[in-house]
Amino acid sequence: MPRKFDVPALVEGVLAGNRSAVAQSITLVESKLPAHRPLAKELLQHLTSPEVRGSREPAVRVGISGVPGAGKSTFINAMGMRLVEQGHQVAVLAVDPSSSRTGGSVLGDRTRMGELTQTEAAFVRPSPSGQHLGGVARATREAMLVVEAAGFDVVIVETVGVGQSEVAVKGMVDTFLMLAVSGTGDQLQGIKRGILEICDVIAVNKADGDNAGEARVCARDLSIAMKLVTEATAGRRCPVLTCSALHKISLDEVWAAVLEHRTWLEEHGGLEHYRSEQQVVWMRSQIEAALLDSRRANETLRSLTSQLESDVRAGRLGAMDAAQDFLAIYATQVASFGWE
Ligand code: GDP
């Protein structure tokens, strides 16, 4: 029996900031059951209506990434508590497609952010499991809309330093913060150039005790690397700071850099414009994913593809002609696709 959801009650509960309604709504948007999709859509429509949006300041959306052990959960816990003390309501969501493999989600785990999860003004939700990155990214985007409608004014999306998921998170947040750690030997080891390019703020964590000097050296090296990246992309210079999540050193400075980036966005096209461009990119990726899926799922197109591939391989058909043949048949099949 699929689980039942009472959408009007959920809408009312979420708008009233009720935690249980928020949790249930996220369960609904995460659901992979086709029967739940229209309900999730209806829920989101209410939660993002102009009246609701008009009554809320846009939340600060921050992505936080870093290799396992970099100190993400320690940082989010400490930073989250600080923000709560300042009167903010903080939601933490996680994007961790690897949890599909292990069956359990590590990121956003309640035990890792003990204090924050005990706090009334905070909400911590692990990554949906059992889904590929595309599904996790969609669910997280929608979960973000749920928590924002519930009044959370800071949304932190946590992810691991492995590449693809960072790009997905970059596409849903305003500011992308990377937590780096100094290491022995190659300081930049493990930080891929592509990741540096998407960073808006970098903080070298664990800058405490005997490690403080090394962390400063790492920050300087990263700063030089970022200068090159900035020159190549002609973008804004990403600040590189040091901090200690464990000893709560320079956390205010890191947050100030996050807010400074937000101000920069406001001054360079505006936050609203930035977010609507993210929506356009998201729409394009959804179309591409749906086209790819439909091509794979449709029996006629699958066998057509392999037939055309062997014709091209054997030289019976030119590649362009084969592509045109494919598109002609594709167009006849589109009507039968099961768009949700
Ligand atoms: P995550 O895997 O990125 O979430 O990292 P965790 O927050 O779980 O931290 C991994 C380990 O590093 C834990 O033992 C933390 O106590 C430790 N740690 C985190 N932040 C700091 C820090 O600022 N300084 C020091 N010395 N240790 C830290």
mmCIF file of C-alpha atoms and ligand atoms in Angstrom:
data_model
loop_
_atom_site.group_PDB
_atom_site.id
_atom_site.type_symbol
_atom_site.label_atom_id
_atom_site.label_comp_id
_atom_site.label_asym_id
_atom_site.label_seq_id
_atom_site.Cartn_x
_atom_site.Cartn_y
_atom_site.Cartn_z
ATOM 1 C CA MET A 1 0.000 0.000 0.000
ATOM 2 C CA PRO A 2 1.546 3.327 -1.001
ATOM 3 C CA ARG A 3 1.725 5.798 1.823
ATOM 4 C CA LYS A 4 -1.088 8.352 1.939
ATOM 5 C CA PHE A 5 -0.387 12.077 1.988
ATOM 6 C CA ASP A 6 -2.904 14.760 2.875
ATOM 7 C CA VAL A 7 -1.657 17.651 0.743
ATOM 8 C CA PRO A 8 -3.829 20.487 2.181
ATOM 9 C CA ALA A 9 -2.843 19.457 5.720
ATOM 10 C CA LEU A 10 0.819 19.333 4.707
ATOM 11 C CA VAL A 11 0.625 22.782 3.124
ATOM 12 C CA GLU A 12 -0.952 24.213 6.257
ATOM 13 C CA GLY A 13 1.588 22.475 8.502
ATOM 14 C CA VAL A 14 4.610 23.546 6.459
ATOM 15 C CA LEU A 15 3.472 27.170 6.278
ATOM 16 C CA ALA A 16 3.031 27.110 10.050
ATOM 17 C CA GLY A 17 6.619 25.855 10.367
ATOM 18 C CA ASN A 18 5.571 22.482 11.734
ATOM 19 C CA ARG A 19 8.628 20.171 11.697
ATOM 20 C CA SER A 20 6.674 16.974 11.228
ATOM 21 C CA ALA A 21 4.800 18.438 8.238
ATOM 22 C CA VAL A 22 8.154 19.549 6.792
ATOM 23 C CA ALA A 23 9.618 16.062 7.223
ATOM 24 C CA GLN A 24 6.566 14.388 5.684
ATOM 25 C CA SER A 25 6.523 16.820 2.774
ATOM 26 C CA ILE A 26 10.160 16.039 2.047
ATOM 27 C CA THR A 27 9.336 12.333 2.161
ATOM 28 C CA LEU A 28 6.629 13.023 -0.428
ATOM 29 C CA VAL A 29 8.911 14.962 -2.795
ATOM 30 C CA GLU A 30 11.583 12.277 -2.421
ATOM 31 C CA SER A 31 9.174 9.488 -3.264
ATOM 32 C CA LYS A 32 9.854 7.600 -6.465
ATOM 33 C CA LEU A 33 6.321 6.230 -6.694
ATOM 34 C CA PRO A 34 4.617 7.630 -9.815
ATOM 35 C CA ALA A 35 1.355 8.020 -7.843
ATOM 36 C CA HIS A 36 3.094 10.444 -5.476
ATOM 37 C CA ARG A 37 4.386 12.797 -8.190
ATOM 38 C CA PRO A 38 1.143 14.701 -8.829
ATOM 39 C CA LEU A 39 0.714 15.139 -5.062
ATOM 40 C CA ALA A 40 4.277 16.440 -4.741
ATOM 41 C CA LYS A 41 3.625 18.820 -7.610
ATOM 42 C CA GLU A 42 0.437 20.100 -6.021
ATOM 43 C CA LEU A 43 2.207 20.570 -2.681
ATOM 44 C CA LEU A 44 5.073 22.522 -4.271
ATOM 45 C CA GLN A 45 2.671 24.664 -6.249
ATOM 46 C CA HIS A 46 1.036 25.827 -3.021
ATOM 47 C CA LEU A 47 4.336 26.256 -1.199
ATOM 48 C CA THR A 48 5.848 28.391 -3.954
ATOM 49 C CA SER A 49 2.777 30.457 -4.752
ATOM 50 C CA PRO A 50 3.372 34.221 -5.181
ATOM 51 C CA GLU A 51 1.598 34.883 -1.852
ATOM 52 C CA VAL A 52 3.940 32.574 0.044
ATOM 53 C CA ARG A 53 7.040 33.806 -1.738
ATOM 54 C CA GLY A 54 5.996 37.394 -1.234
ATOM 55 C CA SER A 55 5.821 36.864 2.509
ATOM 56 C CA ARG A 56 9.377 35.458 2.802
ATOM 57 C CA GLU A 57 12.771 37.036 2.221
ATOM 58 C CA PRO A 58 14.786 34.836 -0.136
ATOM 59 C CA ALA A 59 16.757 32.404 2.027
ATOM 60 C CA VAL A 60 20.543 32.307 1.992
ATOM 61 C CA ARG A 61 21.341 29.125 0.042
ATOM 62 C CA VAL A 62 24.829 27.816 0.668
ATOM 63 C CA GLY A 63 26.477 24.661 -0.669
ATOM 64 C CA ILE A 64 29.232 23.168 1.480
ATOM 65 C CA SER A 65 31.617 20.639 0.046
ATOM 66 C CA GLY A 66 34.850 18.980 1.048
ATOM 67 C CA VAL A 67 36.459 15.560 1.084
ATOM 68 C CA PRO A 68 35.349 13.132 3.809
ATOM 69 C CA GLY A 69 37.061 14.161 7.037
ATOM 70 C CA ALA A 70 37.465 17.800 6.004
ATOM 71 C CA GLY A 71 35.209 18.764 8.877
ATOM 72 C CA LYS A 72 31.924 19.467 7.082
ATOM 73 C CA SER A 73 29.611 18.204 9.797
ATOM 74 C CA THR A 74 31.676 19.831 12.570
ATOM 75 C CA PHE A 75 31.613 23.079 10.599
ATOM 76 C CA ILE A 76 27.897 22.960 9.791
ATOM 77 C CA ASN A 77 27.086 22.149 13.396
ATOM 78 C CA ALA A 78 29.201 25.025 14.758
ATOM 79 C CA MET A 79 28.149 27.508 12.088
ATOM 80 C CA GLY A 80 24.517 26.440 12.299
ATOM 81 C CA MET A 81 24.455 26.944 16.079
ATOM 82 C CA ARG A 82 26.015 30.380 15.665
ATOM 83 C CA LEU A 83 23.385 31.368 13.111
ATOM 84 C CA VAL A 84 20.587 30.036 15.316
ATOM 85 C CA GLU A 85 21.937 32.138 18.198
ATOM 86 C CA GLN A 86 21.708 35.142 15.895
ATOM 87 C CA GLY A 87 18.027 34.404 15.354
ATOM 88 C CA HIS A 88 18.199 32.486 12.073
ATOM 89 C CA GLN A 89 16.364 29.296 11.245
ATOM 90 C CA VAL A 90 18.772 26.858 9.648
ATOM 91 C CA ALA A 91 17.946 23.865 7.455
ATOM 92 C CA VAL A 92 20.620 21.377 6.415
ATOM 93 C CA LEU A 93 20.032 19.115 3.416
ATOM 94 C CA ALA A 94 22.500 16.692 1.875
ATOM 95 C CA VAL A 95 23.343 15.516 -1.618
ATOM 96 C CA ASP A 96 25.116 12.192 -1.422
ATOM 97 C CA PRO A 97 24.361 9.862 -4.330
ATOM 98 C CA SER A 98 26.931 7.380 -2.987
ATOM 99 C CA SER A 99 24.452 6.651 -0.214
ATOM 100 C CA SER A 100 22.460 4.781 -2.884
ATOM 101 C CA ARG A 101 25.217 2.212 -2.929
ATOM 102 C CA THR A 102 25.736 1.876 0.784
ATOM 103 C CA GLY A 103 22.027 2.059 1.530
ATOM 104 C CA GLY A 104 22.621 4.528 4.340
ATOM 105 C CA SER A 105 23.313 8.198 4.072
ATOM 106 C CA VAL A 106 26.395 9.568 5.733
ATOM 107 C CA LEU A 107 25.917 13.213 4.952
ATOM 108 C CA GLY A 108 23.377 15.048 7.019
ATOM 109 C CA ASP A 109 23.465 12.195 9.489
ATOM 110 C CA ARG A 110 21.801 13.280 12.700
ATOM 111 C CA THR A 111 24.530 11.992 14.958
ATOM 112 C CA ARG A 112 27.145 14.009 13.113
ATOM 113 C CA MET A 113 25.451 17.291 13.885
ATOM 114 C CA GLY A 114 24.248 16.435 17.362
ATOM 115 C CA GLU A 115 23.749 19.902 18.781
ATOM 116 C CA LEU A 116 22.082 21.310 15.702
ATOM 117 C CA THR A 117 19.625 18.436 15.410
ATOM 118 C CA GLN A 118 18.540 19.022 19.015
ATOM 119 C CA THR A 119 17.796 22.656 18.259
ATOM 120 C CA GLU A 120 14.257 23.822 17.690
ATOM 121 C CA ALA A 121 15.316 26.428 15.116
ATOM 122 C CA ALA A 122 17.192 23.906 12.979
ATOM 123 C CA PHE A 123 16.207 21.068 10.681
ATOM 124 C CA VAL A 124 18.669 18.427 9.480
ATOM 125 C CA ARG A 125 17.786 15.997 6.737
ATOM 126 C CA PRO A 126 20.048 13.299 5.283
ATOM 127 C CA SER A 127 20.380 12.704 1.564
ATOM 128 C CA PRO A 128 17.611 10.648 -0.024
ATOM 129 C CA SER A 129 19.056 7.200 -0.616
ATOM 130 C CA GLY A 130 18.519 4.658 -3.341
ATOM 131 C CA GLN A 131 18.597 7.212 -6.150
ATOM 132 C CA HIS A 132 21.017 8.396 -8.790
ATOM 133 C CA LEU A 133 22.429 11.905 -8.710
ATOM 134 C CA GLY A 134 19.646 13.261 -10.948
ATOM 135 C CA GLY A 135 16.951 11.993 -8.586
ATOM 136 C CA VAL A 136 18.804 13.169 -5.482
ATOM 137 C CA ALA A 137 19.327 16.605 -7.026
ATOM 138 C CA ARG A 138 15.650 16.957 -7.917
ATOM 139 C CA ALA A 139 14.509 15.835 -4.473
ATOM 140 C CA THR A 140 16.948 18.215 -2.774
ATOM 141 C CA ARG A 141 15.833 21.175 -4.880
ATOM 142 C CA GLU A 142 12.266 20.436 -3.938
ATOM 143 C CA ALA A 143 13.135 19.854 -0.270
ATOM 144 C CA MET A 144 14.757 23.284 -0.346
ATOM 145 C CA LEU A 145 11.454 24.827 -1.467
ATOM 146 C CA VAL A 146 9.682 23.022 1.370
ATOM 147 C CA VAL A 147 12.035 24.273 4.096
ATOM 148 C CA GLU A 148 12.004 27.790 2.687
ATOM 149 C CA ALA A 149 8.213 27.845 2.740
ATOM 150 C CA ALA A 150 8.428 26.710 6.362
ATOM 151 C CA GLY A 151 10.398 29.860 7.175
ATOM 152 C CA PHE A 152 13.992 28.610 7.207
ATOM 153 C CA ASP A 153 16.073 31.576 6.117
ATOM 154 C CA VAL A 154 19.396 29.750 5.824
ATOM 155 C CA VAL A 155 19.576 26.554 3.776
ATOM 156 C CA ILE A 156 22.840 24.628 3.782
ATOM 157 C CA VAL A 157 23.292 21.862 1.215
ATOM 158 C CA GLU A 158 26.122 19.520 2.147
ATOM 159 C CA THR A 159 27.931 17.373 -0.392
ATOM 160 C CA VAL A 160 31.151 15.356 -0.762
ATOM 161 C CA GLY A 161 34.181 16.291 -2.815
ATOM 162 C CA VAL A 162 33.800 13.974 -5.749
ATOM 163 C CA GLY A 163 32.899 16.186 -8.692
ATOM 164 C CA GLN A 164 29.488 15.536 -10.217
ATOM 165 C CA SER A 165 27.480 16.131 -7.086
ATOM 166 C CA GLU A 166 29.297 19.435 -6.485
ATOM 167 C CA VAL A 167 28.223 20.690 -9.884
ATOM 168 C CA ALA A 168 24.641 19.666 -9.102
ATOM 169 C CA VAL A 169 24.768 21.526 -5.781
ATOM 170 C CA LYS A 170 26.376 24.588 -7.364
ATOM 171 C CA GLY A 171 23.315 24.715 -9.619
ATOM 172 C CA MET A 172 20.908 24.980 -6.693
ATOM 173 C CA VAL A 173 22.647 27.325 -4.241
ATOM 174 C CA ASP A 174 23.665 30.980 -4.302
ATOM 175 C CA THR A 175 27.095 30.476 -2.794
ATOM 176 C CA PHE A 176 29.374 27.462 -2.999
ATOM 177 C CA LEU A 177 31.777 27.109 -0.068
ATOM 178 C CA MET A 178 34.529 24.537 -0.087
ATOM 179 C CA LEU A 179 36.142 23.323 3.092
ATOM 180 C CA ALA A 180 39.711 22.346 2.336
ATOM 181 C CA VAL A 181 42.281 20.810 4.636
ATOM 182 C CA SER A 182 46.016 21.080 4.443
ATOM 183 C CA GLY A 183 47.741 17.802 3.736
ATOM 184 C CA THR A 184 51.235 16.524 3.546
ATOM 185 C CA GLY A 185 53.042 16.710 0.220
ATOM 186 C CA ASP A 186 50.892 18.118 -2.526
ATOM 187 C CA GLN A 187 48.671 20.627 -0.743
ATOM 188 C CA LEU A 188 46.189 20.748 -3.544
ATOM 189 C CA GLN A 189 45.897 17.024 -3.813
ATOM 190 C CA GLY A 190 42.353 15.826 -4.044
ATOM 191 C CA ILE A 191 41.022 19.188 -5.150
ATOM 192 C CA LYS A 192 40.243 18.973 -8.793
ATOM 193 C CA ARG A 193 40.649 22.037 -10.919
ATOM 194 C CA GLY A 194 37.053 21.818 -12.067
ATOM 195 C CA ILE A 195 35.964 22.094 -8.449
ATOM 196 C CA LEU A 196 38.102 25.183 -7.853
ATOM 197 C CA GLU A 197 36.323 26.838 -10.752
ATOM 198 C CA ILE A 198 32.929 26.541 -9.100
ATOM 199 C CA CYS A 199 34.020 27.750 -5.629
ATOM 200 C CA ASP A 200 32.741 31.102 -4.400
ATOM 201 C CA VAL A 201 34.483 30.895 -1.023
ATOM 202 C CA ILE A 202 37.196 28.511 0.200
ATOM 203 C CA ALA A 203 37.995 27.953 3.869
ATOM 204 C CA VAL A 204 40.966 25.859 4.925
ATOM 205 C CA ASN A 205 39.639 24.124 8.015
ATOM 206 C CA LYS A 206 41.525 22.699 11.019
ATOM 207 C CA ALA A 207 43.657 25.830 11.245
ATOM 208 C CA ASP A 208 44.353 25.237 14.930
ATOM 209 C CA GLY A 209 47.175 24.022 17.195
ATOM 210 C CA ASP A 210 50.234 22.680 15.417
ATOM 211 C CA ASN A 211 48.335 22.661 12.158
ATOM 212 C CA ALA A 212 47.702 26.424 12.024
ATOM 213 C CA GLY A 213 50.895 27.294 10.133
ATOM 214 C CA GLU A 214 50.412 24.561 7.579
ATOM 215 C CA ALA A 215 46.819 25.649 7.046
ATOM 216 C CA ARG A 216 47.988 29.182 6.310
ATOM 217 C CA VAL A 217 50.497 27.868 3.759
ATOM 218 C CA CYS A 218 47.725 25.794 2.170
ATOM 219 C CA ALA A 219 45.464 28.860 2.031
ATOM 220 C CA ARG A 220 48.222 30.857 0.349
ATOM 221 C CA ASP A 221 48.790 28.116 -2.257
ATOM 222 C CA LEU A 222 45.066 27.870 -2.912
ATOM 223 C CA SER A 223 44.840 31.607 -3.191
ATOM 224 C CA ILE A 224 47.491 31.575 -5.920
ATOM 225 C CA ALA A 225 45.650 28.738 -7.678
ATOM 226 C CA MET A 226 42.416 30.718 -7.467
ATOM 227 C CA LYS A 227 44.092 33.762 -8.981
ATOM 228 C CA LEU A 228 44.936 31.672 -12.045
ATOM 229 C CA VAL A 229 41.411 30.260 -12.190
ATOM 230 C CA THR A 230 39.946 33.763 -11.923
ATOM 231 C CA GLU A 231 42.177 35.022 -14.692
ATOM 232 C CA ALA A 232 41.132 32.114 -16.900
ATOM 233 C CA THR A 233 37.421 32.582 -16.269
ATOM 234 C CA ALA A 234 37.477 36.393 -15.911
ATOM 235 C CA GLY A 235 35.245 35.988 -12.892
ATOM 236 C CA ARG A 236 35.211 37.225 -9.328
ATOM 237 C CA ARG A 237 38.231 36.435 -7.168
ATOM 238 C CA CYS A 238 37.265 33.704 -4.700
ATOM 239 C CA PRO A 239 38.538 34.502 -1.196
ATOM 240 C CA VAL A 240 40.541 31.798 0.607
ATOM 241 C CA LEU A 241 40.339 31.916 4.403
ATOM 242 C CA THR A 242 41.432 29.693 7.263
ATOM 243 C CA CYS A 243 39.191 28.557 10.112
ATOM 244 C CA SER A 244 38.755 25.952 12.806
ATOM 245 C CA ALA A 245 35.326 24.395 13.038
ATOM 246 C CA LEU A 246 36.349 22.456 16.140
ATOM 247 C CA HIS A 247 37.660 25.462 18.072
ATOM 248 C CA LYS A 248 35.210 27.906 16.500
ATOM 249 C CA ILE A 249 37.934 30.159 15.133
ATOM 250 C CA SER A 250 37.150 32.589 12.286
ATOM 251 C CA LEU A 251 33.690 31.163 11.630
ATOM 252 C CA ASP A 252 32.224 34.675 11.515
ATOM 253 C CA GLU A 253 34.791 35.608 8.877
ATOM 254 C CA VAL A 254 33.771 32.638 6.730
ATOM 255 C CA TRP A 255 30.104 33.574 7.024
ATOM 256 C CA ALA A 256 30.934 37.190 6.206
ATOM 257 C CA ALA A 257 32.630 35.956 3.003
ATOM 258 C CA VAL A 258 29.472 33.984 2.130
ATOM 259 C CA LEU A 259 27.347 37.097 2.597
ATOM 260 C CA GLU A 260 29.863 39.197 0.698
ATOM 261 C CA HIS A 261 29.442 36.825 -2.270
ATOM 262 C CA ARG A 262 25.697 37.233 -2.033
ATOM 263 C CA THR A 263 26.102 41.006 -2.139
ATOM 264 C CA TRP A 264 28.371 40.560 -5.156
ATOM 265 C CA LEU A 265 25.598 38.580 -6.876
ATOM 266 C CA GLU A 266 23.135 41.349 -6.074
ATOM 267 C CA GLU A 267 25.468 43.883 -7.644
ATOM 268 C CA HIS A 268 26.173 41.766 -10.717
ATOM 269 C CA GLY A 269 22.813 40.997 -12.244
ATOM 270 C CA GLY A 270 20.912 40.293 -9.046
ATOM 271 C CA LEU A 271 20.061 37.217 -7.007
ATOM 272 C CA GLU A 272 16.737 36.736 -8.753
ATOM 273 C CA HIS A 273 18.428 36.707 -12.149
ATOM 274 C CA TYR A 274 21.082 34.260 -10.882
ATOM 275 C CA ARG A 275 18.397 31.927 -9.596
ATOM 276 C CA SER A 276 16.310 32.099 -12.739
ATOM 277 C CA GLU A 277 19.372 31.272 -14.834
ATOM 278 C CA GLN A 278 19.915 28.255 -12.570
ATOM 279 C CA GLN A 279 16.335 27.237 -13.337
ATOM 280 C CA VAL A 280 16.988 27.478 -17.069
ATOM 281 C CA VAL A 281 20.092 25.283 -16.783
ATOM 282 C CA TRP A 282 18.101 22.858 -14.651
ATOM 283 C CA MET A 283 15.293 22.749 -17.213
ATOM 284 C CA ARG A 284 17.773 21.979 -19.978
ATOM 285 C CA SER A 285 19.359 19.182 -17.981
ATOM 286 C CA GLN A 286 15.911 17.771 -17.189
ATOM 287 C CA ILE A 287 15.004 17.772 -20.881
ATOM 288 C CA GLU A 288 18.243 16.053 -21.800
ATOM 289 C CA ALA A 289 17.820 13.457 -19.070
ATOM 290 C CA ALA A 290 14.201 12.809 -20.092
ATOM 291 C CA LEU A 291 15.151 12.452 -23.764
ATOM 292 C CA LEU A 292 17.909 10.053 -22.866
ATOM 293 C CA ASP A 293 15.631 8.052 -20.594
ATOM 294 C CA SER A 294 12.836 7.928 -23.150
ATOM 295 C CA ARG A 295 15.252 6.741 -25.809
ATOM 296 C CA ARG A 296 16.421 3.963 -23.534
ATOM 297 C CA ALA A 297 12.978 3.006 -22.282
ATOM 298 C CA ASN A 298 11.237 2.927 -25.649
ATOM 299 C CA GLU A 299 11.559 -0.507 -27.248
ATOM 300 C CA THR A 300 11.109 0.754 -30.841
ATOM 301 C CA LEU A 301 13.816 3.372 -30.373
ATOM 302 C CA ARG A 302 16.156 0.940 -28.681
ATOM 303 C CA SER A 303 16.039 -1.556 -31.523
ATOM 304 C CA LEU A 304 16.099 1.246 -34.099
ATOM 305 C CA THR A 305 19.260 2.625 -32.487
ATOM 306 C CA SER A 306 21.065 -0.697 -32.584
ATOM 307 C CA GLN A 307 19.914 -1.330 -36.174
ATOM 308 C CA LEU A 308 21.167 2.099 -37.282
ATOM 309 C CA GLU A 309 24.415 1.620 -35.400
ATOM 310 C CA SER A 310 25.151 -1.629 -37.214
ATOM 311 C CA ASP A 311 24.206 -0.043 -40.562
ATOM 312 C CA VAL A 312 26.615 2.819 -39.935
ATOM 313 C CA ARG A 313 29.327 0.460 -38.703
ATOM 314 C CA ALA A 314 28.978 -1.733 -41.837
ATOM 315 C CA GLY A 315 29.030 1.314 -44.097
ATOM 316 C CA ARG A 316 25.464 0.672 -45.370
ATOM 317 C CA LEU A 317 24.324 4.077 -44.150
ATOM 318 C CA GLY A 318 26.069 7.399 -43.608
ATOM 319 C CA ALA A 319 26.084 8.770 -40.041
ATOM 320 C CA MET A 320 24.072 11.866 -41.005
ATOM 321 C CA ASP A 321 21.446 9.841 -42.860
ATOM 322 C CA ALA A 322 21.172 7.460 -39.926
ATOM 323 C CA ALA A 323 20.735 10.377 -37.514
ATOM 324 C CA GLN A 324 17.985 11.800 -39.716
ATOM 325 C CA ASP A 325 16.245 8.422 -39.934
ATOM 326 C CA PHE A 326 16.410 8.189 -36.173
ATOM 327 C CA LEU A 327 14.921 11.643 -35.631
ATOM 328 C CA ALA A 328 12.074 10.945 -38.076
ATOM 329 C CA ILE A 329 11.043 7.828 -36.132
ATOM 330 C CA TYR A 330 11.750 9.548 -32.826
ATOM 331 C CA ALA A 331 9.199 12.238 -33.664
ATOM 332 C CA THR A 332 6.523 9.593 -34.254
ATOM 333 C CA GLN A 333 7.286 8.009 -30.892
ATOM 334 C CA VAL A 334 7.240 11.182 -28.787
ATOM 335 C CA ALA A 335 3.470 11.130 -28.338
ATOM 336 C CA SER A 336 3.711 7.820 -26.533
ATOM 337 C CA PHE A 337 6.294 8.970 -23.968
ATOM 338 C CA GLY A 338 5.129 8.876 -20.406
ATOM 339 C CA TRP A 339 5.933 12.436 -19.333
ATOM 340 C CA GLU A 340 5.167 13.072 -15.710
HETATM 341 P P1 GDP B 1 33.311 15.455 7.448
HETATM 342 O O1 GDP B 1 33.529 14.034 7.042
HETATM 343 O O2 GDP B 1 33.828 16.398 6.410
HETATM 344 O O3 GDP B 1 31.916 15.763 7.858
HETATM 345 O O4 GDP B 1 34.252 15.701 8.735
HETATM 346 P P2 GDP B 1 33.859 15.698 10.285
HETATM 347 O O5 GDP B 1 33.181 16.958 10.672
HETATM 348 O O6 GDP B 1 33.191 14.427 10.629
HETATM 349 O O7 GDP B 1 35.315 15.763 10.935
HETATM 350 C C1 GDP B 1 36.278 14.750 10.752
HETATM 351 C C2 GDP B 1 37.255 14.793 11.909
HETATM 352 O O8 GDP B 1 37.975 16.017 11.907
HETATM 353 C C3 GDP B 1 36.588 14.695 13.267
HETATM 354 O O9 GDP B 1 37.387 13.911 14.110
HETATM 355 C C4 GDP B 1 36.552 16.138 13.744
HETATM 356 O O10 GDP B 1 36.576 16.250 15.135
HETATM 357 C C5 GDP B 1 37.821 16.686 13.147
HETATM 358 N N1 GDP B 1 37.719 18.125 12.899
HETATM 359 C C6 GDP B 1 36.716 18.786 12.268
HETATM 360 N N2 GDP B 1 36.964 20.111 12.246
HETATM 361 C C7 GDP B 1 38.152 20.285 12.876
HETATM 362 C C8 GDP B 1 38.941 21.441 13.170
HETATM 363 O O11 GDP B 1 38.609 22.586 12.873
HETATM 364 N N3 GDP B 1 40.130 21.223 13.802
HETATM 365 C C9 GDP B 1 40.549 19.988 14.164
HETATM 366 N N4 GDP B 1 41.725 19.883 14.774
HETATM 367 N N5 GDP B 1 39.821 18.886 13.901
HETATM 368 C C10 GDP B 1 38.640 19.032 13.276
#
